[in-house]
Short mmCIF file of C-alpha atoms in Angstrom, two decimals:
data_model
loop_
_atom_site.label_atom_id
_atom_site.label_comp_id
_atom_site.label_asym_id
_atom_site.label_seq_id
_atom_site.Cartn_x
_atom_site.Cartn_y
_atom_site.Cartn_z
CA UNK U 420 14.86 -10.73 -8.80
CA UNK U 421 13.20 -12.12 -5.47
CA UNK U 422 10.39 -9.73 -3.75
CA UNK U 423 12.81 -9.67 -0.76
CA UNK U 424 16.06 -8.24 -2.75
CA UNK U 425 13.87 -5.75 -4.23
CA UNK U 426 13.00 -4.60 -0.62
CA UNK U 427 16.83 -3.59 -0.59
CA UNK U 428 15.80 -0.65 -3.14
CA UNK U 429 14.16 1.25 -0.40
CA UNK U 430 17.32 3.03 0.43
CA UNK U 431 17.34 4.47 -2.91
CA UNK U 432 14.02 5.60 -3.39
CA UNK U 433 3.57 5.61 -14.56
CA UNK U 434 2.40 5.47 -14.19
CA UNK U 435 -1.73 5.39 -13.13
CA UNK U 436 -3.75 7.95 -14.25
CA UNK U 437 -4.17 9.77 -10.98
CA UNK U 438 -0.27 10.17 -10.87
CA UNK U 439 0.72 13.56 -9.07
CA UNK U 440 1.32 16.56 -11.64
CA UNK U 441 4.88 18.21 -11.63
CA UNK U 442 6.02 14.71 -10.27
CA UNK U 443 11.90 6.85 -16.55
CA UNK U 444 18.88 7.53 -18.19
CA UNK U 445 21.75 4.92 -17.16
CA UNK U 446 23.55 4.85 -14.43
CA UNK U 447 26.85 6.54 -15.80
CA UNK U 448 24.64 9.65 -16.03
CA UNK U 449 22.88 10.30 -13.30
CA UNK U 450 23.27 13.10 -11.21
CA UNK U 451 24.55 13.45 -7.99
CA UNK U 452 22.66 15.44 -6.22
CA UNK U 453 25.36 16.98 -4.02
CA UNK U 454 27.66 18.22 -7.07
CA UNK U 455 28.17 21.46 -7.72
CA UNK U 456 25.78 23.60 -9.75
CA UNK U 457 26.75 26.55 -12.80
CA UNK U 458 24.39 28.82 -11.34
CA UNK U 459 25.45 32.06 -9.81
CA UNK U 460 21.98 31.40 -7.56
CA UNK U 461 23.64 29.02 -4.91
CA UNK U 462 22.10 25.69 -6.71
CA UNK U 463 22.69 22.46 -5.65
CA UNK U 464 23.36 20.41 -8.25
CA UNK U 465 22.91 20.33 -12.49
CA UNK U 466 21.68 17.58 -14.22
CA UNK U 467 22.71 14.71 -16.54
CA UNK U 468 23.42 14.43 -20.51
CA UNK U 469 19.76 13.74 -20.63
CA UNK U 470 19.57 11.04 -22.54
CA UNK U 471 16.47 7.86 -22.31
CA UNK U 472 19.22 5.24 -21.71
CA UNK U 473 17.03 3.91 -18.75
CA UNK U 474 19.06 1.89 -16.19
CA UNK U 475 19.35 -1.58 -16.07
CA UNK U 476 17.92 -1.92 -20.06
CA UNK U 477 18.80 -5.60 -21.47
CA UNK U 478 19.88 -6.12 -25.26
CA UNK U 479 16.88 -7.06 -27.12
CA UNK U 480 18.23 -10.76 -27.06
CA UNK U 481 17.83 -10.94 -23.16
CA UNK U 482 14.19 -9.08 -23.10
CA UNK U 483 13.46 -11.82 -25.06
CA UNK U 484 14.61 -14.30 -22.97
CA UNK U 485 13.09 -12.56 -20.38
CA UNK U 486 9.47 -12.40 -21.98
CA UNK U 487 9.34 -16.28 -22.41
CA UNK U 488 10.32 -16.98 -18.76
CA UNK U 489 7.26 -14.47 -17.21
CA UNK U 490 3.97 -16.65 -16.29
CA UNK U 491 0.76 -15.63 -18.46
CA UNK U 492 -1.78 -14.97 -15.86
CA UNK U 493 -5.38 -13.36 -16.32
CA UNK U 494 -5.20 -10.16 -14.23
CA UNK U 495 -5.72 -10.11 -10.51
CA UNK U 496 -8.64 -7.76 -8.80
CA UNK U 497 -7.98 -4.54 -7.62
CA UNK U 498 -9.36 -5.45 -4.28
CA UNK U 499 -7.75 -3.27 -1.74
CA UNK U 500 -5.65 -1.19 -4.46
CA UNK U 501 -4.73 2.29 -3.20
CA UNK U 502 -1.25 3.96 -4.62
CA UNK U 503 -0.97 4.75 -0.98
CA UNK U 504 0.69 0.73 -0.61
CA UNK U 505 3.23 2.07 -2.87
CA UNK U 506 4.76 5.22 -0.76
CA UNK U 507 6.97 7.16 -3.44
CA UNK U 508 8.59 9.55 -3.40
CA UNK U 509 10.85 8.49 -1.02
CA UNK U 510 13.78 11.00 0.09
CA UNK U 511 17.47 10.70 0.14
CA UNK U 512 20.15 13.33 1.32
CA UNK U 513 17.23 15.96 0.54
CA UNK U 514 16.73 14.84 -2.76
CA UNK U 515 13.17 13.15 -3.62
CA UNK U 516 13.11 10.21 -6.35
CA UNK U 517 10.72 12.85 -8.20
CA UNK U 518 13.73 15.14 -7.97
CA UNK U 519 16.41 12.56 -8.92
CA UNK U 520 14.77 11.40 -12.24
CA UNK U 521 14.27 15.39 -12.88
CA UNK U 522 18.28 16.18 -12.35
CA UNK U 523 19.10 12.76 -14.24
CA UNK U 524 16.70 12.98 -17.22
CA UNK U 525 17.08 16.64 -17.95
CA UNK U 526 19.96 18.88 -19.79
CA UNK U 527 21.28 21.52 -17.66
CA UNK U 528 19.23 21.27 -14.95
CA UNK U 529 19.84 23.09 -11.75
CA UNK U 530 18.40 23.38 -8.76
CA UNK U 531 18.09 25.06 -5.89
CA UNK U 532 19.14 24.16 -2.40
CA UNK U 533 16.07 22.50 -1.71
CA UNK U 534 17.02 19.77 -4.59
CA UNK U 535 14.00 21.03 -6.83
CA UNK U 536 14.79 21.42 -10.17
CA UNK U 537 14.54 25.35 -11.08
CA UNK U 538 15.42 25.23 -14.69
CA UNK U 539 16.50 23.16 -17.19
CA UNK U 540 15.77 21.32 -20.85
CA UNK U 541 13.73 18.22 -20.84
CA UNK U 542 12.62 15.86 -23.19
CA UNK U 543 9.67 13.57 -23.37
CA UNK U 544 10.61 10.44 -24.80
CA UNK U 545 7.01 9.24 -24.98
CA UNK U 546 5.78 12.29 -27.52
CA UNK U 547 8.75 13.85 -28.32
CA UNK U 548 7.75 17.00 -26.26
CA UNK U 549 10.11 19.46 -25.04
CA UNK U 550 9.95 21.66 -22.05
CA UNK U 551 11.89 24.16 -20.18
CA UNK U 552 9.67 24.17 -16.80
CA UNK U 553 9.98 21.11 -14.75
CA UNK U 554 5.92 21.32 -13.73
CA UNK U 555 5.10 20.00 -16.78
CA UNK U 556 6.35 16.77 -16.14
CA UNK U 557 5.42 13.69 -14.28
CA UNK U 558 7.66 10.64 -13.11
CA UNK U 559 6.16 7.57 -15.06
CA UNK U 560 6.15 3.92 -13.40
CA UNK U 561 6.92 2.65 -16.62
CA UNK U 562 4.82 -0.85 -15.09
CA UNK U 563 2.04 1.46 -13.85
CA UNK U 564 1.57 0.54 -9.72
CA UNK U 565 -2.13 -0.36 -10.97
CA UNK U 566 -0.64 -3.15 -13.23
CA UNK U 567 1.90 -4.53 -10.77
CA UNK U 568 -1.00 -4.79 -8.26
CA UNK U 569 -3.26 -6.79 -11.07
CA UNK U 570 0.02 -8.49 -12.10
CA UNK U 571 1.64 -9.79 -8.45
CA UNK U 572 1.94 -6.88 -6.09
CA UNK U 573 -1.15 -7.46 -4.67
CA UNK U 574 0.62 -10.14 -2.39
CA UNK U 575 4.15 -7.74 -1.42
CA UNK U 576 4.54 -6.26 1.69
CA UNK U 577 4.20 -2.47 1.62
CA UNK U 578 7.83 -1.90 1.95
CA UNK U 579 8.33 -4.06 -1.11
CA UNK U 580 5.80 -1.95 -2.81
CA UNK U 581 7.63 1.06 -1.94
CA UNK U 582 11.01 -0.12 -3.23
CA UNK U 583 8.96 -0.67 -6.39
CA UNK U 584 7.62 2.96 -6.33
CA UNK U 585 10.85 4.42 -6.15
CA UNK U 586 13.51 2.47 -8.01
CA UNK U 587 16.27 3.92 -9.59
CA UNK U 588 18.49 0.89 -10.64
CA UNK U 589 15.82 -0.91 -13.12
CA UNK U 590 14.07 0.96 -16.08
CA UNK U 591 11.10 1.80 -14.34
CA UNK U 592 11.12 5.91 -13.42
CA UNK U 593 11.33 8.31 -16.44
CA UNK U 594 10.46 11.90 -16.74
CA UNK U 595 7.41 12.36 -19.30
CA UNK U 596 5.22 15.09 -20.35
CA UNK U 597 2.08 15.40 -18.21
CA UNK U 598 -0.26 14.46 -21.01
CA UNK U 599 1.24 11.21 -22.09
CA UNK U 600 1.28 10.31 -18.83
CA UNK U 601 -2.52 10.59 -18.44
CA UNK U 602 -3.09 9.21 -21.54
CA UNK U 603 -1.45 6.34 -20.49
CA UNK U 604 -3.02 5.46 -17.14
CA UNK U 605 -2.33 1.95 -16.34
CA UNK U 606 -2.90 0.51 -19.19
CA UNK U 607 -0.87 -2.01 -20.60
CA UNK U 608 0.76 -2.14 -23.95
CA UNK U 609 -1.30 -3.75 -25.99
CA UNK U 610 -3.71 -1.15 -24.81
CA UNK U 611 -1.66 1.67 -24.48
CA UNK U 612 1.88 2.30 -26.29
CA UNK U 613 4.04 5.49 -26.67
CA UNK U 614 2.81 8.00 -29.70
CA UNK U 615 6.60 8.25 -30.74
CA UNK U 616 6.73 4.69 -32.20
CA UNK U 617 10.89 5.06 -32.35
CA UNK U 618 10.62 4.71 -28.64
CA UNK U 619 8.77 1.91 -28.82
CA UNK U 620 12.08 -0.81 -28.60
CA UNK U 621 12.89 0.88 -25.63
CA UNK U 622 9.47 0.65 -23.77
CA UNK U 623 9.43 -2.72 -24.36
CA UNK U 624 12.81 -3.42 -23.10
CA UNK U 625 11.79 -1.17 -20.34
CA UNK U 626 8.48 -2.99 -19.63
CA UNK U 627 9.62 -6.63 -20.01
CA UNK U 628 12.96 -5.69 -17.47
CA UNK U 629 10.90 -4.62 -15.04
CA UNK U 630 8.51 -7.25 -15.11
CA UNK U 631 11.30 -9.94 -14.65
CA UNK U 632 13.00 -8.11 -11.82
CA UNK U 633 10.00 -8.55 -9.73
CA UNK U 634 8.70 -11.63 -10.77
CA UNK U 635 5.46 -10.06 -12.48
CA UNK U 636 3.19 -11.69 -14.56
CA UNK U 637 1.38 -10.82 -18.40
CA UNK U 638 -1.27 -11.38 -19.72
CA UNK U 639 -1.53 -13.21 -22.93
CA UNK U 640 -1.79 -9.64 -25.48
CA UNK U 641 0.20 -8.20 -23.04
CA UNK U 642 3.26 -10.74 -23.89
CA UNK U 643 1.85 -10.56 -27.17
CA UNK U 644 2.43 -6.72 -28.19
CA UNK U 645 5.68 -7.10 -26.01
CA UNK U 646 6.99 -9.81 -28.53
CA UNK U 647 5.77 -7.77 -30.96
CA UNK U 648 7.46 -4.47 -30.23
CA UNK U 649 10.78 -6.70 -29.25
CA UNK U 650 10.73 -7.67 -32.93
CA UNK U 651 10.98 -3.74 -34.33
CA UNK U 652 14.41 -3.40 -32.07
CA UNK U 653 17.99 -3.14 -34.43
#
């Protein structure tokens, strides 16, 4: 996708290793977050089925067609990185994008007026975690902002970065435990991959998705343990 259509994303709007504590499911499940809620507590809305099918994931035939068409590029520098040129989270009817991955990844999730989360079941895809208090998690940039700077972003305008920061409609936002998060940083993956290998098809669907939506480019392991991980998916 051209850098300009992905500015259109801004309306609705990984990740590093500095990525905020207590900060990525398809489309036919997520939440909206002016439904009705099951609490007797006045909530605002419940959340999804909970399940990882991130939006916008390709069959394993197109991520494959997708990985050959990305250039292989050494990385950029990180002169004049700061995640401040990627503003997230941006807010929508009340709701943050922090919020809106919360209500969408979790099971029975409600939440107060305020759109904040205030119970619910979540699962970590990454580890295979489980938690019941919404502070333990952090909203992933699947692409870390880091690696989209080193990889292309270094060249968008802020407001494209933004729309980057805080996309719902590609697989880029997905609610993780804390610590995997860290652990990750924003490394790529032949540096870095989920411990739960299972999920591993799915990151790399993820990964290689996002990548071709914006017009990023790989490194030569990074299209390497892509290709790789492509190969393990049914």
């Amino acid at each position: 996708m051209a850098l300009t259509a992905a500015a259109t994303l801004l309306a609705l709007g990984g990740c590093d290793a500095t990525e905020e504590p207590a900060d990525g499911a398809g489309r036919a499940s997520a939440t909206d977050p002016g439904s009705p809620g099951t609490s007797t507590d006045s909530p605002r809305a419940t959340g999804g089925p909970g399940a990882t099918e991130l939006p916008g994931l390709p069959t394993p035939e197109a991520a494959g067609d997708m990985l050959a068409g990305l250039d292989v590029a050494q990385p950029r520098p990180m002169t004049g990185y700061s995640r401040d040129r990627f503003p997230h989270w941006t807010s929508e009817e009340g709701c943050t994008v922090r919020e809106r991955v919360l209500l969408r990844d979790g099971r029975d999730v409600t939440a107060g007026e305020d759109c904040a989360p205030v119970s619910g079941r979540w699962h970590s895809p990454y580890d295979g975690a489980d938690f019941t208090d919404p502070g333990d998690l952090d909203i992933d940039h699947v692409v870390p902002l880091a690696n989209a700077w080193r990889s292309g972003a270094d060249e968008w305008t802020d407001e494209q970065r933004e729309a980057f920061a805080n996309d719902l409609d590609h697989p880029q936002l997905l609610a993780v435990s804390a610590r995997s998060n860290r652990e990750k940083g924003d490394q790529s993956p032949d540096e870095w991959l989920p411990p739960r290998a299972e999920f591993g098809c799915t990151y790399a669907l993820a990964w290689t998705a996002v990548k071709d939506a914006y017009g990023l480019s790989v490194t030569a392991a990074e299209r390497e343990a892509l290709a790789t991980l492509l190969d393990t998916c049914p």
